[in-house]
Amino acid sequence: MEPLAFKRGMTELMDQGLDVEVMATDRSTSIQKLMREDFHNVQHEFDIWHTAKGFRKKMHKKAKKKGNEILLAWTRSVLVSVSVVLKCRWKSILQHVRNEHEWTDDDGEHHRCDHAPLTAQERRLRMWLKEDSLAFQDLSSLVLDKRLLRDMEKMALFKHTGPLEVFHSPLLKYIPKRKAFPFQGMRERCHLAILEHNENIVKRKQATTKTGELRFNRVFCKRSKQWVLKKIFTPHSF
Ligand SMILES: [Zn+2]
């Protein structure tokens, strides 16, 4: 049912004139096949968060085996590791632009670009950068920007299909998985979930005090071990 719904949804969106450039999904093989065969003009990306989450789940399962409890201590590192890999790939652009496609980093680790070997003509025609050029220095400072690299950790794990996960919560309320509904019922229940989502997530405003100031809460974030401000929103409406 999933590939069928996916195909219908995509076709309808595109028929209505929406120009879909990138589609991020989990790694379901049937969707991969569909994207390859029916929507080959759309770039297909995997949601890294799903992959990391899935891997963590598998690790938790293995950790339940007797004698394997030690694995539990390592599951959190999985998510961190994903962002490290991503950062590493991101930084590799600084090699590629200099026509260097295999290199060894400061830690003695060997890396190479993901692309297929370039033909002689491709090598000749690209406008490679010289390491001592100002252009390369400027690009480096942009790519290696500390704040960007730090933000990337969050981008890698929580963007993409994250907002869709939020939508699943009202969806499950109106369409519990354990019950079967006829097509019409499914559709109308889905509409209700969309209305609720739009009303409470998309359109919801930050709460204000009587004098009109925005309201915040102070919350301790365990992960970053810092106090952060969280917006207080107006009450949910159903
Ligand atoms: Zn390269």
JSON list of C-alpha atoms and ligand atoms in Angstrom, two decimals:
[
{"chain": "A", "resi": 1, "resn": "MET", "atom": "CA", "xyz": [0.00, 0.00, 0.00]},
{"chain": "A", "resi": 2, "resn": "GLU", "atom": "CA", "xyz": [2.88, 2.38, 0.78]},
{"chain": "A", "resi": 3, "resn": "PRO", "atom": "CA", "xyz": [4.39, 2.48, -2.73]},
{"chain": "A", "resi": 4, "resn": "LEU", "atom": "CA", "xyz": [0.92, 2.82, -4.25]},
{"chain": "A", "resi": 5, "resn": "ALA", "atom": "CA", "xyz": [0.06, 5.77, -2.01]},
{"chain": "A", "resi": 6, "resn": "PHE", "atom": "CA", "xyz": [3.46, 7.31, -2.63]},
{"chain": "A", "resi": 7, "resn": "LYS", "atom": "CA", "xyz": [3.08, 7.05, -6.39]},
{"chain": "A", "resi": 8, "resn": "ARG", "atom": "CA", "xyz": [-0.42, 8.53, -6.36]},
{"chain": "A", "resi": 9, "resn": "GLY", "atom": "CA", "xyz": [0.65, 11.36, -4.06]},
{"chain": "A", "resi": 10, "resn": "MET", "atom": "CA", "xyz": [3.71, 12.26, -6.09]},
{"chain": "A", "resi": 11, "resn": "THR", "atom": "CA", "xyz": [1.80, 12.09, -9.38]},
{"chain": "A", "resi": 12, "resn": "GLU", "atom": "CA", "xyz": [-0.95, 14.30, -8.04]},
{"chain": "A", "resi": 13, "resn": "LEU", "atom": "CA", "xyz": [1.50, 16.90, -6.71]},
{"chain": "A", "resi": 14, "resn": "MET", "atom": "CA", "xyz": [3.37, 17.00, -9.99]},
{"chain": "A", "resi": 15, "resn": "ASP", "atom": "CA", "xyz": [0.16, 17.10, -12.03]},
{"chain": "A", "resi": 16, "resn": "GLN", "atom": "CA", "xyz": [-0.80, 20.19, -10.06]},
{"chain": "A", "resi": 17, "resn": "GLY", "atom": "CA", "xyz": [2.38, 21.82, -11.25]},
{"chain": "A", "resi": 18, "resn": "LEU", "atom": "CA", "xyz": [4.58, 21.43, -8.18]},
{"chain": "A", "resi": 19, "resn": "ASP", "atom": "CA", "xyz": [8.21, 21.21, -9.25]},
{"chain": "A", "resi": 20, "resn": "VAL", "atom": "CA", "xyz": [9.66, 18.52, -7.00]},
{"chain": "A", "resi": 21, "resn": "GLU", "atom": "CA", "xyz": [13.42, 18.77, -6.99]},
{"chain": "A", "resi": 22, "resn": "VAL", "atom": "CA", "xyz": [14.41, 16.46, -4.13]},
{"chain": "A", "resi": 23, "resn": "MET", "atom": "CA", "xyz": [12.51, 13.73, -2.32]},
{"chain": "A", "resi": 24, "resn": "ALA", "atom": "CA", "xyz": [13.81, 12.54, 1.04]},
{"chain": "A", "resi": 25, "resn": "THR", "atom": "CA", "xyz": [12.45, 9.23, 2.29]},
{"chain": "A", "resi": 26, "resn": "ASP", "atom": "CA", "xyz": [13.55, 6.33, 4.44]},
{"chain": "A", "resi": 27, "resn": "ARG", "atom": "CA", "xyz": [15.36, 3.51, 2.71]},
{"chain": "A", "resi": 28, "resn": "SER", "atom": "CA", "xyz": [12.37, 1.35, 1.80]},
{"chain": "A", "resi": 29, "resn": "THR", "atom": "CA", "xyz": [13.42, -0.70, -1.24]},
{"chain": "A", "resi": 30, "resn": "SER", "atom": "CA", "xyz": [10.06, -0.45, -3.00]},
{"chain": "A", "resi": 31, "resn": "ILE", "atom": "CA", "xyz": [10.22, 3.35, -2.83]},
{"chain": "A", "resi": 32, "resn": "GLN", "atom": "CA", "xyz": [13.78, 3.28, -4.13]},
{"chain": "A", "resi": 33, "resn": "LYS", "atom": "CA", "xyz": [12.64, 1.25, -7.13]},
{"chain": "A", "resi": 34, "resn": "LEU", "atom": "CA", "xyz": [9.70, 3.59, -7.75]},
{"chain": "A", "resi": 35, "resn": "MET", "atom": "CA", "xyz": [11.89, 6.68, -7.63]},
{"chain": "A", "resi": 36, "resn": "ARG", "atom": "CA", "xyz": [14.34, 5.10, -10.04]},
{"chain": "A", "resi": 37, "resn": "GLU", "atom": "CA", "xyz": [11.75, 3.97, -12.54]},
{"chain": "A", "resi": 38, "resn": "ASP", "atom": "CA", "xyz": [8.88, 6.49, -12.36]},
{"chain": "A", "resi": 39, "resn": "PHE", "atom": "CA", "xyz": [10.47, 9.67, -11.03]},
{"chain": "A", "resi": 40, "resn": "HIS", "atom": "CA", "xyz": [14.02, 9.56, -12.33]},
{"chain": "A", "resi": 41, "resn": "ASN", "atom": "CA", "xyz": [14.01, 13.36, -12.78]},
{"chain": "A", "resi": 42, "resn": "VAL", "atom": "CA", "xyz": [13.65, 13.86, -9.06]},
{"chain": "A", "resi": 43, "resn": "GLN", "atom": "CA", "xyz": [16.75, 13.57, -6.89]},
{"chain": "A", "resi": 44, "resn": "HIS", "atom": "CA", "xyz": [16.24, 10.88, -4.27]},
{"chain": "A", "resi": 45, "resn": "GLU", "atom": "CA", "xyz": [17.81, 11.30, -0.84]},
{"chain": "A", "resi": 46, "resn": "PHE", "atom": "CA", "xyz": [17.70, 9.14, 2.24]},
{"chain": "A", "resi": 47, "resn": "ASP", "atom": "CA", "xyz": [16.80, 10.68, 5.51]},
{"chain": "A", "resi": 48, "resn": "ILE", "atom": "CA", "xyz": [19.93, 10.18, 7.55]},
{"chain": "A", "resi": 49, "resn": "TRP", "atom": "CA", "xyz": [18.00, 10.50, 10.77]},
{"chain": "A", "resi": 50, "resn": "HIS", "atom": "CA", "xyz": [15.95, 7.41, 9.94]},
{"chain": "A", "resi": 51, "resn": "THR", "atom": "CA", "xyz": [19.06, 5.45, 9.15]},
{"chain": "A", "resi": 52, "resn": "ALA", "atom": "CA", "xyz": [20.80, 6.45, 12.34]},
{"chain": "A", "resi": 53, "resn": "LYS", "atom": "CA", "xyz": [17.67, 5.80, 14.38]},
{"chain": "A", "resi": 54, "resn": "GLY", "atom": "CA", "xyz": [17.21, 2.40, 12.77]},
{"chain": "A", "resi": 55, "resn": "PHE", "atom": "CA", "xyz": [20.78, 1.46, 13.48]},
{"chain": "A", "resi": 56, "resn": "ARG", "atom": "CA", "xyz": [20.46, 2.53, 17.09]},
{"chain": "A", "resi": 57, "resn": "LYS", "atom": "CA", "xyz": [17.36, 0.34, 17.42]},
{"chain": "A", "resi": 58, "resn": "LYS", "atom": "CA", "xyz": [19.23, -2.66, 16.05]},
{"chain": "A", "resi": 59, "resn": "MET", "atom": "CA", "xyz": [22.03, -2.03, 18.50]},
{"chain": "A", "resi": 60, "resn": "HIS", "atom": "CA", "xyz": [19.56, -1.87, 21.39]},
{"chain": "A", "resi": 61, "resn": "LYS", "atom": "CA", "xyz": [18.22, -5.26, 20.33]},
{"chain": "A", "resi": 62, "resn": "LYS", "atom": "CA", "xyz": [21.68, -6.83, 20.24]},
{"chain": "A", "resi": 63, "resn": "ALA", "atom": "CA", "xyz": [22.40, -5.25, 23.62]},
{"chain": "A", "resi": 64, "resn": "LYS", "atom": "CA", "xyz": [19.49, -7.18, 25.12]},
{"chain": "A", "resi": 65, "resn": "LYS", "atom": "CA", "xyz": [21.36, -10.45, 24.58]},
{"chain": "A", "resi": 66, "resn": "LYS", "atom": "CA", "xyz": [23.01, -11.82, 27.67]},
{"chain": "A", "resi": 67, "resn": "GLY", "atom": "CA", "xyz": [26.56, -10.61, 28.03]},
{"chain": "A", "resi": 68, "resn": "ASN", "atom": "CA", "xyz": [26.01, -7.87, 25.49]},
{"chain": "A", "resi": 69, "resn": "GLU", "atom": "CA", "xyz": [24.83, -5.19, 27.92]},
{"chain": "A", "resi": 70, "resn": "ILE", "atom": "CA", "xyz": [28.03, -3.25, 27.32]},
{"chain": "A", "resi": 71, "resn": "LEU", "atom": "CA", "xyz": [26.70, -2.27, 23.87]},
{"chain": "A", "resi": 72, "resn": "LEU", "atom": "CA", "xyz": [24.10, -0.04, 25.53]},
{"chain": "A", "resi": 73, "resn": "ALA", "atom": "CA", "xyz": [26.83, 2.31, 26.59]},
{"chain": "A", "resi": 74, "resn": "TRP", "atom": "CA", "xyz": [27.78, 2.80, 22.95]},
{"chain": "A", "resi": 75, "resn": "THR", "atom": "CA", "xyz": [24.42, 3.35, 21.26]},
{"chain": "A", "resi": 76, "resn": "ARG", "atom": "CA", "xyz": [24.47, 7.10, 21.82]},
{"chain": "A", "resi": 77, "resn": "SER", "atom": "CA", "xyz": [27.78, 7.37, 20.01]},
{"chain": "A", "resi": 78, "resn": "VAL", "atom": "CA", "xyz": [26.12, 6.10, 16.85]},
{"chain": "A", "resi": 79, "resn": "LEU", "atom": "CA", "xyz": [24.30, 9.39, 16.22]},
{"chain": "A", "resi": 80, "resn": "VAL", "atom": "CA", "xyz": [27.44, 11.36, 16.88]},
{"chain": "A", "resi": 81, "resn": "SER", "atom": "CA", "xyz": [29.36, 9.18, 14.48]},
{"chain": "A", "resi": 82, "resn": "VAL", "atom": "CA", "xyz": [26.88, 9.86, 11.68]},
{"chain": "A", "resi": 83, "resn": "SER", "atom": "CA", "xyz": [27.50, 13.58, 11.92]},
{"chain": "A", "resi": 84, "resn": "VAL", "atom": "CA", "xyz": [31.26, 13.02, 11.97]},
{"chain": "A", "resi": 85, "resn": "VAL", "atom": "CA", "xyz": [31.05, 11.08, 8.70]},
{"chain": "A", "resi": 86, "resn": "LEU", "atom": "CA", "xyz": [28.94, 13.83, 7.19]},
{"chain": "A", "resi": 87, "resn": "LYS", "atom": "CA", "xyz": [31.31, 16.56, 8.26]},
{"chain": "A", "resi": 88, "resn": "CYS", "atom": "CA", "xyz": [34.19, 14.60, 6.80]},
{"chain": "A", "resi": 89, "resn": "ARG", "atom": "CA", "xyz": [32.43, 14.32, 3.45]},
{"chain": "A", "resi": 90, "resn": "TRP", "atom": "CA", "xyz": [31.54, 17.99, 3.50]},
{"chain": "A", "resi": 91, "resn": "LYS", "atom": "CA", "xyz": [35.14, 19.01, 4.07]},
{"chain": "A", "resi": 92, "resn": "SER", "atom": "CA", "xyz": [36.27, 16.79, 1.20]},
{"chain": "A", "resi": 93, "resn": "ILE", "atom": "CA", "xyz": [35.03, 19.39, -1.28]},
{"chain": "A", "resi": 94, "resn": "LEU", "atom": "CA", "xyz": [38.22, 21.33, -0.48]},
{"chain": "A", "resi": 95, "resn": "GLN", "atom": "CA", "xyz": [40.24, 18.49, -2.01]},
{"chain": "A", "resi": 96, "resn": "HIS", "atom": "CA", "xyz": [37.97, 17.96, -4.97]},
{"chain": "A", "resi": 97, "resn": "VAL", "atom": "CA", "xyz": [38.05, 21.61, -6.13]},
{"chain": "A", "resi": 98, "resn": "ARG", "atom": "CA", "xyz": [41.84, 21.32, -6.36]},
{"chain": "A", "resi": 99, "resn": "ASN", "atom": "CA", "xyz": [41.62, 18.31, -8.69]},
{"chain": "A", "resi": 100, "resn": "GLU", "atom": "CA", "xyz": [42.71, 16.04, -5.86]},
{"chain": "A", "resi": 101, "resn": "HIS", "atom": "CA", "xyz": [40.42, 13.03, -5.59]},
{"chain": "A", "resi": 102, "resn": "GLU", "atom": "CA", "xyz": [42.43, 10.78, -3.29]},
{"chain": "A", "resi": 103, "resn": "TRP", "atom": "CA", "xyz": [44.30, 12.05, -0.28]},
{"chain": "A", "resi": 104, "resn": "THR", "atom": "CA", "xyz": [45.56, 11.24, 3.20]},
{"chain": "A", "resi": 105, "resn": "ASP", "atom": "CA", "xyz": [44.44, 13.45, 6.08]},
{"chain": "A", "resi": 106, "resn": "ASP", "atom": "CA", "xyz": [46.43, 14.68, 9.09]},
{"chain": "A", "resi": 107, "resn": "ASP", "atom": "CA", "xyz": [45.50, 11.55, 11.04]},
{"chain": "A", "resi": 108, "resn": "GLY", "atom": "CA", "xyz": [46.98, 9.35, 8.32]},
{"chain": "A", "resi": 109, "resn": "GLU", "atom": "CA", "xyz": [43.55, 8.22, 7.13]},
{"chain": "A", "resi": 110, "resn": "HIS", "atom": "CA", "xyz": [43.04, 7.64, 3.44]},
{"chain": "A", "resi": 111, "resn": "HIS", "atom": "CA", "xyz": [40.05, 9.27, 1.66]},
{"chain": "A", "resi": 112, "resn": "ARG", "atom": "CA", "xyz": [38.70, 9.44, -1.84]},
{"chain": "A", "resi": 113, "resn": "CYS", "atom": "CA", "xyz": [35.87, 11.21, -3.66]},
{"chain": "A", "resi": 114, "resn": "ASP", "atom": "CA", "xyz": [32.62, 9.35, -4.26]},
{"chain": "A", "resi": 115, "resn": "HIS", "atom": "CA", "xyz": [32.40, 10.15, -7.95]},
{"chain": "A", "resi": 116, "resn": "ALA", "atom": "CA", "xyz": [33.61, 7.92, -10.77]},
{"chain": "A", "resi": 117, "resn": "PRO", "atom": "CA", "xyz": [37.14, 8.58, -12.03]},
{"chain": "A", "resi": 118, "resn": "LEU", "atom": "CA", "xyz": [37.20, 11.69, -14.21]},
{"chain": "A", "resi": 119, "resn": "THR", "atom": "CA", "xyz": [38.07, 11.42, -17.88]},
{"chain": "A", "resi": 120, "resn": "ALA", "atom": "CA", "xyz": [41.05, 13.33, -19.23]},
{"chain": "A", "resi": 121, "resn": "GLN", "atom": "CA", "xyz": [38.67, 15.74, -20.92]},
{"chain": "A", "resi": 122, "resn": "GLU", "atom": "CA", "xyz": [36.73, 16.36, -17.71]},
{"chain": "A", "resi": 123, "resn": "ARG", "atom": "CA", "xyz": [39.97, 17.04, -15.88]},
{"chain": "A", "resi": 124, "resn": "ARG", "atom": "CA", "xyz": [41.01, 19.48, -18.56]},
{"chain": "A", "resi": 125, "resn": "LEU", "atom": "CA", "xyz": [37.74, 21.39, -18.74]},
{"chain": "A", "resi": 126, "resn": "ARG", "atom": "CA", "xyz": [37.01, 21.92, -15.04]},
{"chain": "A", "resi": 127, "resn": "MET", "atom": "CA", "xyz": [38.16, 25.18, -13.52]},
{"chain": "A", "resi": 128, "resn": "TRP", "atom": "CA", "xyz": [40.22, 23.73, -10.68]},
{"chain": "A", "resi": 129, "resn": "LEU", "atom": "CA", "xyz": [41.37, 25.99, -7.87]},
{"chain": "A", "resi": 130, "resn": "LYS", "atom": "CA", "xyz": [45.01, 26.46, -6.91]},
{"chain": "A", "resi": 131, "resn": "GLU", "atom": "CA", "xyz": [45.81, 25.89, -3.26]},
{"chain": "A", "resi": 132, "resn": "ASP", "atom": "CA", "xyz": [47.62, 29.20, -2.85]},
{"chain": "A", "resi": 133, "resn": "SER", "atom": "CA", "xyz": [44.95, 31.23, -4.63]},
{"chain": "A", "resi": 134, "resn": "LEU", "atom": "CA", "xyz": [42.82, 33.75, -2.78]},
{"chain": "A", "resi": 135, "resn": "ALA", "atom": "CA", "xyz": [39.70, 32.05, -4.17]},
{"chain": "A", "resi": 136, "resn": "PHE", "atom": "CA", "xyz": [40.67, 28.77, -2.51]},
{"chain": "A", "resi": 137, "resn": "GLN", "atom": "CA", "xyz": [41.52, 30.46, 0.79]},
{"chain": "A", "resi": 138, "resn": "ASP", "atom": "CA", "xyz": [38.16, 32.19, 0.77]},
{"chain": "A", "resi": 139, "resn": "LEU", "atom": "CA", "xyz": [36.28, 29.01, -0.06]},
{"chain": "A", "resi": 140, "resn": "SER", "atom": "CA", "xyz": [38.15, 27.20, 2.73]},
{"chain": "A", "resi": 141, "resn": "SER", "atom": "CA", "xyz": [37.18, 29.76, 5.31]},
{"chain": "A", "resi": 142, "resn": "LEU", "atom": "CA", "xyz": [33.54, 29.38, 4.26]},
{"chain": "A", "resi": 143, "resn": "VAL", "atom": "CA", "xyz": [33.52, 25.59, 4.24]},
{"chain": "A", "resi": 144, "resn": "LEU", "atom": "CA", "xyz": [35.43, 25.24, 7.50]},
{"chain": "A", "resi": 145, "resn": "ASP", "atom": "CA", "xyz": [33.43, 27.88, 9.34]},
{"chain": "A", "resi": 146, "resn": "LYS", "atom": "CA", "xyz": [33.23, 26.66, 12.94]},
{"chain": "A", "resi": 147, "resn": "ARG", "atom": "CA", "xyz": [29.63, 27.64, 13.44]},
{"chain": "A", "resi": 148, "resn": "LEU", "atom": "CA", "xyz": [28.55, 26.02, 10.22]},
{"chain": "A", "resi": 149, "resn": "LEU", "atom": "CA", "xyz": [30.32, 22.77, 11.12]},
{"chain": "A", "resi": 150, "resn": "ARG", "atom": "CA", "xyz": [28.66, 22.80, 14.51]},
{"chain": "A", "resi": 151, "resn": "ASP", "atom": "CA", "xyz": [25.22, 23.52, 13.04]},
{"chain": "A", "resi": 152, "resn": "MET", "atom": "CA", "xyz": [25.76, 20.72, 10.59]},
{"chain": "A", "resi": 153, "resn": "GLU", "atom": "CA", "xyz": [25.52, 18.19, 13.39]},
{"chain": "A", "resi": 154, "resn": "LYS", "atom": "CA", "xyz": [21.95, 19.25, 13.90]},
{"chain": "A", "resi": 155, "resn": "MET", "atom": "CA", "xyz": [21.16, 19.51, 10.23]},
{"chain": "A", "resi": 156, "resn": "ALA", "atom": "CA", "xyz": [22.37, 16.04, 9.52]},
{"chain": "A", "resi": 157, "resn": "LEU", "atom": "CA", "xyz": [20.18, 14.44, 12.12]},
{"chain": "A", "resi": 158, "resn": "PHE", "atom": "CA", "xyz": [17.02, 16.42, 12.50]},
{"chain": "A", "resi": 159, "resn": "LYS", "atom": "CA", "xyz": [16.02, 18.08, 9.27]},
{"chain": "A", "resi": 160, "resn": "HIS", "atom": "CA", "xyz": [14.63, 16.20, 6.31]},
{"chain": "A", "resi": 161, "resn": "THR", "atom": "CA", "xyz": [11.61, 14.14, 7.28]},
{"chain": "A", "resi": 162, "resn": "GLY", "atom": "CA", "xyz": [11.52, 15.40, 10.87]},
{"chain": "A", "resi": 163, "resn": "PRO", "atom": "CA", "xyz": [8.40, 17.57, 10.37]},
{"chain": "A", "resi": 164, "resn": "LEU", "atom": "CA", "xyz": [6.63, 14.55, 8.89]},
{"chain": "A", "resi": 165, "resn": "GLU", "atom": "CA", "xyz": [7.26, 12.62, 12.09]},
{"chain": "A", "resi": 166, "resn": "VAL", "atom": "CA", "xyz": [5.46, 15.40, 13.96]},
{"chain": "A", "resi": 167, "resn": "PHE", "atom": "CA", "xyz": [2.49, 14.99, 11.65]},
{"chain": "A", "resi": 168, "resn": "HIS", "atom": "CA", "xyz": [2.33, 11.27, 12.48]},
{"chain": "A", "resi": 169, "resn": "SER", "atom": "CA", "xyz": [1.12, 12.05, 15.96]},
{"chain": "A", "resi": 170, "resn": "PRO", "atom": "CA", "xyz": [-2.29, 13.55, 14.99]},
{"chain": "A", "resi": 171, "resn": "LEU", "atom": "CA", "xyz": [-2.47, 11.06, 12.15]},
{"chain": "A", "resi": 172, "resn": "LEU", "atom": "CA", "xyz": [-2.26, 8.13, 14.55]},
{"chain": "A", "resi": 173, "resn": "LYS", "atom": "CA", "xyz": [-4.96, 9.69, 16.67]},
{"chain": "A", "resi": 174, "resn": "TYR", "atom": "CA", "xyz": [-7.44, 9.76, 13.80]},
{"chain": "A", "resi": 175, "resn": "ILE", "atom": "CA", "xyz": [-6.24, 6.61, 12.06]},
{"chain": "A", "resi": 176, "resn": "PRO", "atom": "CA", "xyz": [-5.09, 4.16, 14.71]},
{"chain": "A", "resi": 177, "resn": "LYS", "atom": "CA", "xyz": [-3.05, 1.44, 13.07]},
{"chain": "A", "resi": 178, "resn": "ARG", "atom": "CA", "xyz": [-4.91, -1.40, 14.73]},
{"chain": "A", "resi": 179, "resn": "LYS", "atom": "CA", "xyz": [-8.20, -0.57, 13.04]},
{"chain": "A", "resi": 180, "resn": "ALA", "atom": "CA", "xyz": [-9.14, -0.90, 9.40]},
{"chain": "A", "resi": 181, "resn": "PHE", "atom": "CA", "xyz": [-11.22, 1.83, 7.75]},
{"chain": "A", "resi": 182, "resn": "PRO", "atom": "CA", "xyz": [-12.89, 1.96, 4.35]},
{"chain": "A", "resi": 183, "resn": "PHE", "atom": "CA", "xyz": [-11.21, 4.23, 1.77]},
{"chain": "A", "resi": 184, "resn": "GLN", "atom": "CA", "xyz": [-13.60, 7.15, 2.28]},
{"chain": "A", "resi": 185, "resn": "GLY", "atom": "CA", "xyz": [-13.15, 6.93, 6.03]},
{"chain": "A", "resi": 186, "resn": "MET", "atom": "CA", "xyz": [-9.37, 6.86, 5.70]},
{"chain": "A", "resi": 187, "resn": "ARG", "atom": "CA", "xyz": [-9.46, 9.91, 3.50]},
{"chain": "A", "resi": 188, "resn": "GLU", "atom": "CA", "xyz": [-11.69, 12.01, 5.73]},
{"chain": "A", "resi": 189, "resn": "ARG", "atom": "CA", "xyz": [-9.79, 10.99, 8.84]},
{"chain": "A", "resi": 190, "resn": "CYS", "atom": "CA", "xyz": [-6.59, 11.97, 7.08]},
{"chain": "A", "resi": 191, "resn": "HIS", "atom": "CA", "xyz": [-8.13, 15.37, 6.32]},
{"chain": "A", "resi": 192, "resn": "LEU", "atom": "CA", "xyz": [-8.97, 15.82, 10.00]},
{"chain": "A", "resi": 193, "resn": "ALA", "atom": "CA", "xyz": [-5.38, 15.03, 10.95]},
{"chain": "A", "resi": 194, "resn": "ILE", "atom": "CA", "xyz": [-4.13, 17.58, 8.41]},
{"chain": "A", "resi": 195, "resn": "LEU", "atom": "CA", "xyz": [-6.50, 20.25, 9.78]},
{"chain": "A", "resi": 196, "resn": "GLU", "atom": "CA", "xyz": [-5.33, 19.60, 13.30]},
{"chain": "A", "resi": 197, "resn": "HIS", "atom": "CA", "xyz": [-1.67, 19.64, 12.27]},
{"chain": "A", "resi": 198, "resn": "ASN", "atom": "CA", "xyz": [-1.99, 22.90, 10.35]},
{"chain": "A", "resi": 199, "resn": "GLU", "atom": "CA", "xyz": [-3.92, 24.54, 13.15]},
{"chain": "A", "resi": 200, "resn": "ASN", "atom": "CA", "xyz": [-1.55, 23.50, 15.92]},
{"chain": "A", "resi": 201, "resn": "ILE", "atom": "CA", "xyz": [1.88, 23.18, 14.35]},
{"chain": "A", "resi": 202, "resn": "VAL", "atom": "CA", "xyz": [1.95, 25.27, 11.20]},
{"chain": "A", "resi": 203, "resn": "LYS", "atom": "CA", "xyz": [-0.22, 28.17, 12.33]},
{"chain": "A", "resi": 204, "resn": "ARG", "atom": "CA", "xyz": [0.38, 28.09, 16.07]},
{"chain": "A", "resi": 205, "resn": "LYS", "atom": "CA", "xyz": [1.71, 31.34, 17.52]},
{"chain": "A", "resi": 206, "resn": "GLN", "atom": "CA", "xyz": [4.03, 32.04, 20.43]},
{"chain": "A", "resi": 207, "resn": "ALA", "atom": "CA", "xyz": [2.16, 33.02, 23.58]},
{"chain": "A", "resi": 208, "resn": "THR", "atom": "CA", "xyz": [2.45, 36.57, 24.88]},
{"chain": "A", "resi": 209, "resn": "THR", "atom": "CA", "xyz": [2.02, 38.25, 28.26]},
{"chain": "A", "resi": 210, "resn": "LYS", "atom": "CA", "xyz": [-0.75, 40.76, 28.94]},
{"chain": "A", "resi": 211, "resn": "THR", "atom": "CA", "xyz": [1.62, 43.55, 27.94]},
{"chain": "A", "resi": 212, "resn": "GLY", "atom": "CA", "xyz": [2.34, 41.82, 24.65]},
{"chain": "A", "resi": 213, "resn": "GLU", "atom": "CA", "xyz": [5.80, 40.41, 25.38]},
{"chain": "A", "resi": 214, "resn": "LEU", "atom": "CA", "xyz": [6.73, 36.99, 23.97]},
{"chain": "A", "resi": 215, "resn": "ARG", "atom": "CA", "xyz": [6.74, 34.18, 26.53]},
{"chain": "A", "resi": 216, "resn": "PHE", "atom": "CA", "xyz": [9.62, 31.74, 27.05]},
{"chain": "A", "resi": 217, "resn": "ASN", "atom": "CA", "xyz": [10.45, 28.88, 29.37]},
{"chain": "A", "resi": 218, "resn": "ARG", "atom": "CA", "xyz": [13.90, 28.13, 30.75]},
{"chain": "A", "resi": 219, "resn": "VAL", "atom": "CA", "xyz": [14.75, 24.48, 30.16]},
{"chain": "A", "resi": 220, "resn": "PHE", "atom": "CA", "xyz": [17.89, 22.49, 30.94]},
{"chain": "A", "resi": 221, "resn": "CYS", "atom": "CA", "xyz": [19.06, 20.63, 27.86]},
{"chain": "A", "resi": 222, "resn": "LYS", "atom": "CA", "xyz": [20.66, 17.37, 29.00]},
{"chain": "A", "resi": 223, "resn": "ARG", "atom": "CA", "xyz": [22.44, 16.75, 25.73]},
{"chain": "A", "resi": 224, "resn": "SER", "atom": "CA", "xyz": [24.29, 20.02, 25.52]},
{"chain": "A", "resi": 225, "resn": "LYS", "atom": "CA", "xyz": [24.30, 20.53, 29.32]},
{"chain": "A", "resi": 226, "resn": "GLN", "atom": "CA", "xyz": [23.11, 24.09, 28.88]},
{"chain": "A", "resi": 227, "resn": "TRP", "atom": "CA", "xyz": [20.14, 26.17, 29.90]},
{"chain": "A", "resi": 228, "resn": "VAL", "atom": "CA", "xyz": [18.12, 27.16, 26.86]},
{"chain": "A", "resi": 229, "resn": "LEU", "atom": "CA", "xyz": [15.06, 29.30, 26.21]},
{"chain": "A", "resi": 230, "resn": "LYS", "atom": "CA", "xyz": [12.06, 27.52, 24.79]},
{"chain": "A", "resi": 231, "resn": "LYS", "atom": "CA", "xyz": [9.12, 29.33, 23.25]},
{"chain": "A", "resi": 232, "resn": "ILE", "atom": "CA", "xyz": [5.79, 28.97, 25.00]},
{"chain": "A", "resi": 233, "resn": "PHE", "atom": "CA", "xyz": [3.03, 28.55, 22.45]},
{"chain": "A", "resi": 234, "resn": "THR", "atom": "CA", "xyz": [-0.66, 29.37, 22.61]},
{"chain": "A", "resi": 235, "resn": "PRO", "atom": "CA", "xyz": [-2.77, 26.43, 23.82]},
{"chain": "A", "resi": 236, "resn": "HIS", "atom": "CA", "xyz": [-3.59, 23.63, 21.38]},
{"chain": "A", "resi": 237, "resn": "SER", "atom": "CA", "xyz": [-6.91, 23.93, 19.64]},
{"chain": "A", "resi": 238, "resn": "PHE", "atom": "CA", "xyz": [-8.95, 20.91, 18.62]},
{"chain": "B", "resi": 1, "resn": "ZN", "atom": "ZN", "xyz": [36.78, 14.56, -6.60]}
]
